[in-house]
C-alpha cells in the first residue's frame, strides 16, 4: 500500500487534498488494507460489495457503481483492490 500510494496515487485520486487524506488514513493504519485480509475480502469488504450490488434499494443503478476486488497474493493487485 505504501508504495502504491507513493507512486500511483494520481491514478486513483484527482485532487491533492483527497490523496493526502487517503495517505494519512492508511499511514495511521501502518498501510494495512481495510477491505482485504490474507488475499481475500474480509467481512468489511464483503459488506461493501453487497451494498454496491443493492444500490437499487436506494433508487440508484448498480451499474453506475462498478467495483473491482481482484484479490490474491500479489501486492500490486491487493493495493489496486483496496484503492479502486
mmCIF file with all atom_site columns, C-alpha atoms in Angstrom:
data_model
loop_
_atom_site.group_PDB
_atom_site.id
_atom_site.type_symbol
_atom_site.label_atom_id
_atom_site.label_alt_id
_atom_site.label_comp_id
_atom_site.label_asym_id
_atom_site.label_entity_id
_atom_site.label_seq_id
_atom_site.pdbx_PDB_ins_code
_atom_site.Cartn_x
_atom_site.Cartn_y
_atom_site.Cartn_z
_atom_site.occupancy
_atom_site.B_iso_or_equiv
_atom_site.pdbx_formal_charge
_atom_site.auth_seq_id
_atom_site.auth_comp_id
_atom_site.auth_asym_id
_atom_site.auth_atom_id
_atom_site.pdbx_PDB_model_num
ATOM 1  C CA . UNK A 1 1  ? 0.000   0.000   0.000   1.00 0.00 ? 1  UNK A CA 1
ATOM 2  C CA . UNK A 1 2  ? 2.731   2.441   0.928   1.00 0.00 ? 2  UNK A CA 1
ATOM 3  C CA . UNK A 1 3  ? 4.473   2.027   -2.436  1.00 0.00 ? 3  UNK A CA 1
ATOM 4  C CA . UNK A 1 4  ? 1.260   2.179   -4.459  1.00 0.00 ? 4  UNK A CA 1
ATOM 5  C CA . UNK A 1 5  ? 0.111   5.338   -2.714  1.00 0.00 ? 5  UNK A CA 1
ATOM 6  C CA . UNK A 1 6  ? 3.530   6.874   -3.178  1.00 0.00 ? 6  UNK A CA 1
ATOM 7  C CA . UNK A 1 7  ? 3.877   6.106   -6.867  1.00 0.00 ? 7  UNK A CA 1
ATOM 8  C CA . UNK A 1 8  ? 0.372   5.643   -8.292  1.00 0.00 ? 8  UNK A CA 1
ATOM 9  C CA . UNK A 1 9  ? -1.957  7.766   -6.169  1.00 0.00 ? 9  UNK A CA 1
ATOM 10 C CA . UNK A 1 10 ? -2.721  10.069  -9.113  1.00 0.00 ? 10 UNK A CA 1
ATOM 11 C CA . UNK A 1 11 ? -4.251  7.067   -10.838 1.00 0.00 ? 11 UNK A CA 1
ATOM 12 C CA . UNK A 1 12 ? -6.855  6.804   -8.083  1.00 0.00 ? 12 UNK A CA 1
ATOM 13 C CA . UNK A 1 13 ? -7.312  10.349  -6.775  1.00 0.00 ? 13 UNK A CA 1
ATOM 14 C CA . UNK A 1 14 ? -7.545  13.531  -8.845  1.00 0.00 ? 14 UNK A CA 1
ATOM 15 C CA . UNK A 1 15 ? -7.433  16.050  -6.039  1.00 0.00 ? 15 UNK A CA 1
ATOM 16 C CA . UNK A 1 16 ? -4.385  16.725  -3.884  1.00 0.00 ? 16 UNK A CA 1
ATOM 17 C CA . UNK A 1 17 ? -6.444  17.023  -0.683  1.00 0.00 ? 17 UNK A CA 1
ATOM 18 C CA . UNK A 1 18 ? -8.143  13.708  -1.402  1.00 0.00 ? 18 UNK A CA 1
ATOM 19 C CA . UNK A 1 19 ? -4.784  11.984  -1.978  1.00 0.00 ? 19 UNK A CA 1
ATOM 20 C CA . UNK A 1 20 ? -3.395  13.473  1.234   1.00 0.00 ? 20 UNK A CA 1
ATOM 21 C CA . UNK A 1 21 ? -6.407  12.311  3.246   1.00 0.00 ? 21 UNK A CA 1
ATOM 22 C CA . UNK A 1 22 ? -6.140  8.744   1.928   1.00 0.00 ? 22 UNK A CA 1
ATOM 23 C CA . UNK A 1 23 ? -2.391  8.658   2.546   1.00 0.00 ? 23 UNK A CA 1
ATOM 24 C CA . UNK A 1 24 ? -2.915  9.916   6.104   1.00 0.00 ? 24 UNK A CA 1
ATOM 25 C CA . UNK A 1 25 ? -5.669  7.349   6.718   1.00 0.00 ? 25 UNK A CA 1
ATOM 26 C CA . UNK A 1 26 ? -3.513  4.428   5.624   1.00 0.00 ? 26 UNK A CA 1
ATOM 27 C CA . UNK A 1 27 ? -0.430  5.795   7.400   1.00 0.00 ? 27 UNK A CA 1
ATOM 28 C CA . UNK A 1 28 ? -2.341  5.689   10.702  1.00 0.00 ? 28 UNK A CA 1
ATOM 29 C CA . UNK A 1 29 ? -3.118  2.030   9.906   1.00 0.00 ? 29 UNK A CA 1
ATOM 30 C CA . UNK A 1 30 ? 0.569   1.381   9.081   1.00 0.00 ? 30 UNK A CA 1
ATOM 31 C CA . UNK A 1 31 ? -0.654  0.853   5.495   1.00 0.00 ? 31 UNK A CA 1
ATOM 32 C CA . UNK A 1 32 ? -2.657  -2.249  6.421   1.00 0.00 ? 32 UNK A CA 1
ATOM 33 C CA . UNK A 1 33 ? -5.519  -2.928  3.986   1.00 0.00 ? 33 UNK A CA 1
ATOM 34 C CA . UNK A 1 34 ? -9.049  -2.117  5.070   1.00 0.00 ? 34 UNK A CA 1
ATOM 35 C CA . UNK A 1 35 ? -11.088 -4.372  2.768   1.00 0.00 ? 35 UNK A CA 1
ATOM 36 C CA . UNK A 1 36 ? -8.912  -7.480  2.464   1.00 0.00 ? 36 UNK A CA 1
ATOM 37 C CA . UNK A 1 37 ? -7.044  -9.875  4.692   1.00 0.00 ? 37 UNK A CA 1
ATOM 38 C CA . UNK A 1 38 ? -4.668  -12.633 3.625   1.00 0.00 ? 38 UNK A CA 1
ATOM 39 C CA . UNK A 1 39 ? -5.510  -12.002 -0.032  1.00 0.00 ? 39 UNK A CA 1
ATOM 40 C CA . UNK A 1 40 ? -9.299  -12.275 0.223   1.00 0.00 ? 40 UNK A CA 1
ATOM 41 C CA . UNK A 1 41 ? -12.160 -9.946  1.032   1.00 0.00 ? 41 UNK A CA 1
ATOM 42 C CA . UNK A 1 42 ? -12.758 -9.599  4.750   1.00 0.00 ? 42 UNK A CA 1
ATOM 43 C CA . UNK A 1 43 ? -16.179 -9.032  6.319   1.00 0.00 ? 43 UNK A CA 1
ATOM 44 C CA . UNK A 1 44 ? -15.980 -5.276  5.676   1.00 0.00 ? 44 UNK A CA 1
ATOM 45 C CA . UNK A 1 45 ? -15.073 -5.815  2.028   1.00 0.00 ? 45 UNK A CA 1
ATOM 46 C CA . UNK A 1 46 ? -17.913 -8.278  1.574   1.00 0.00 ? 46 UNK A CA 1
ATOM 47 C CA . UNK A 1 47 ? -20.276 -5.743  3.123   1.00 0.00 ? 47 UNK A CA 1
ATOM 48 C CA . UNK A 1 48 ? -19.162 -3.083  0.644   1.00 0.00 ? 48 UNK A CA 1
ATOM 49 C CA . UNK A 1 49 ? -19.720 -5.431  -2.299  1.00 0.00 ? 49 UNK A CA 1
ATOM 50 C CA . UNK A 1 50 ? -23.178 -6.374  -1.004  1.00 0.00 ? 50 UNK A CA 1
ATOM 51 C CA . UNK A 1 51 ? -24.081 -2.706  -0.547  1.00 0.00 ? 51 UNK A CA 1
ATOM 52 C CA . UNK A 1 52 ? -22.957 -1.797  -4.054  1.00 0.00 ? 52 UNK A CA 1
ATOM 53 C CA . UNK A 1 53 ? -24.920 -4.698  -5.518  1.00 0.00 ? 53 UNK A CA 1
ATOM 54 C CA . UNK A 1 54 ? -28.005 -3.437  -3.673  1.00 0.00 ? 54 UNK A CA 1
ATOM 55 C CA . UNK A 1 55 ? -27.751 0.161   -4.932  1.00 0.00 ? 55 UNK A CA 1
ATOM 56 C CA . UNK A 1 56 ? -31.233 -0.217  -6.438  1.00 0.00 ? 56 UNK A CA 1
ATOM 57 C CA . UNK A 1 57 ? -32.715 -0.221  -2.922  1.00 0.00 ? 57 UNK A CA 1
ATOM 58 C CA . UNK A 1 58 ? -31.659 3.440   -2.760  1.00 0.00 ? 58 UNK A CA 1
ATOM 59 C CA . UNK A 1 59 ? -33.114 4.174   -6.176  1.00 0.00 ? 59 UNK A CA 1
ATOM 60 C CA . UNK A 1 60 ? -29.675 4.006   -7.828  1.00 0.00 ? 60 UNK A CA 1
ATOM 61 C CA . UNK A 1 61 ? -28.443 1.993   -10.765 1.00 0.00 ? 61 UNK A CA 1
ATOM 62 C CA . UNK A 1 62 ? -25.932 -0.590  -9.513  1.00 0.00 ? 62 UNK A CA 1
ATOM 63 C CA . UNK A 1 63 ? -24.175 -0.431  -12.901 1.00 0.00 ? 63 UNK A CA 1
ATOM 64 C CA . UNK A 1 64 ? -23.171 3.150   -12.051 1.00 0.00 ? 64 UNK A CA 1
ATOM 65 C CA . UNK A 1 65 ? -21.122 1.846   -9.102  1.00 0.00 ? 65 UNK A CA 1
ATOM 66 C CA . UNK A 1 66 ? -18.708 -0.708  -10.511 1.00 0.00 ? 66 UNK A CA 1
ATOM 67 C CA . UNK A 1 67 ? -16.322 -2.350  -8.121  1.00 0.00 ? 67 UNK A CA 1
ATOM 68 C CA . UNK A 1 68 ? -13.221 -4.415  -8.611  1.00 0.00 ? 68 UNK A CA 1
ATOM 69 C CA . UNK A 1 69 ? -11.867 -6.667  -5.939  1.00 0.00 ? 69 UNK A CA 1
ATOM 70 C CA . UNK A 1 70 ? -9.175  -8.716  -7.616  1.00 0.00 ? 70 UNK A CA 1
ATOM 71 C CA . UNK A 1 71 ? -7.625  -10.266 -4.590  1.00 0.00 ? 71 UNK A CA 1
ATOM 72 C CA . UNK A 1 72 ? -4.684  -12.592 -4.477  1.00 0.00 ? 72 UNK A CA 1
ATOM 73 C CA . UNK A 1 73 ? -1.234  -12.721 -3.036  1.00 0.00 ? 73 UNK A CA 1
ATOM 74 C CA . UNK A 1 74 ? 0.343   -10.158 -5.364  1.00 0.00 ? 74 UNK A CA 1
ATOM 75 C CA . UNK A 1 75 ? 0.925   -6.846  -3.524  1.00 0.00 ? 75 UNK A CA 1
ATOM 76 C CA . UNK A 1 76 ? 0.041   -4.672  -6.548  1.00 0.00 ? 76 UNK A CA 1
ATOM 77 C CA . UNK A 1 77 ? -3.297  -6.459  -7.050  1.00 0.00 ? 77 UNK A CA 1
ATOM 78 C CA . UNK A 1 78 ? -4.157  -6.135  -3.382  1.00 0.00 ? 78 UNK A CA 1
ATOM 79 C CA . UNK A 1 79 ? -3.337  -2.437  -3.349  1.00 0.00 ? 79 UNK A CA 1
ATOM 80 C CA . UNK A 1 80 ? -5.380  -1.918  -6.522  1.00 0.00 ? 80 UNK A CA 1
ATOM 81 C CA . UNK A 1 81 ? -8.322  -3.778  -4.994  1.00 0.00 ? 81 UNK A CA 1
ATOM 82 C CA . UNK A 1 82 ? -8.023  -1.686  -1.864  1.00 0.00 ? 82 UNK A CA 1
ATOM 83 C CA . UNK A 1 83 ? -7.989  1.674   -3.642  1.00 0.00 ? 83 UNK A CA 1
ATOM 84 C CA . UNK A 1 84 ? -10.398 1.009   -6.522  1.00 0.00 ? 84 UNK A CA 1
#
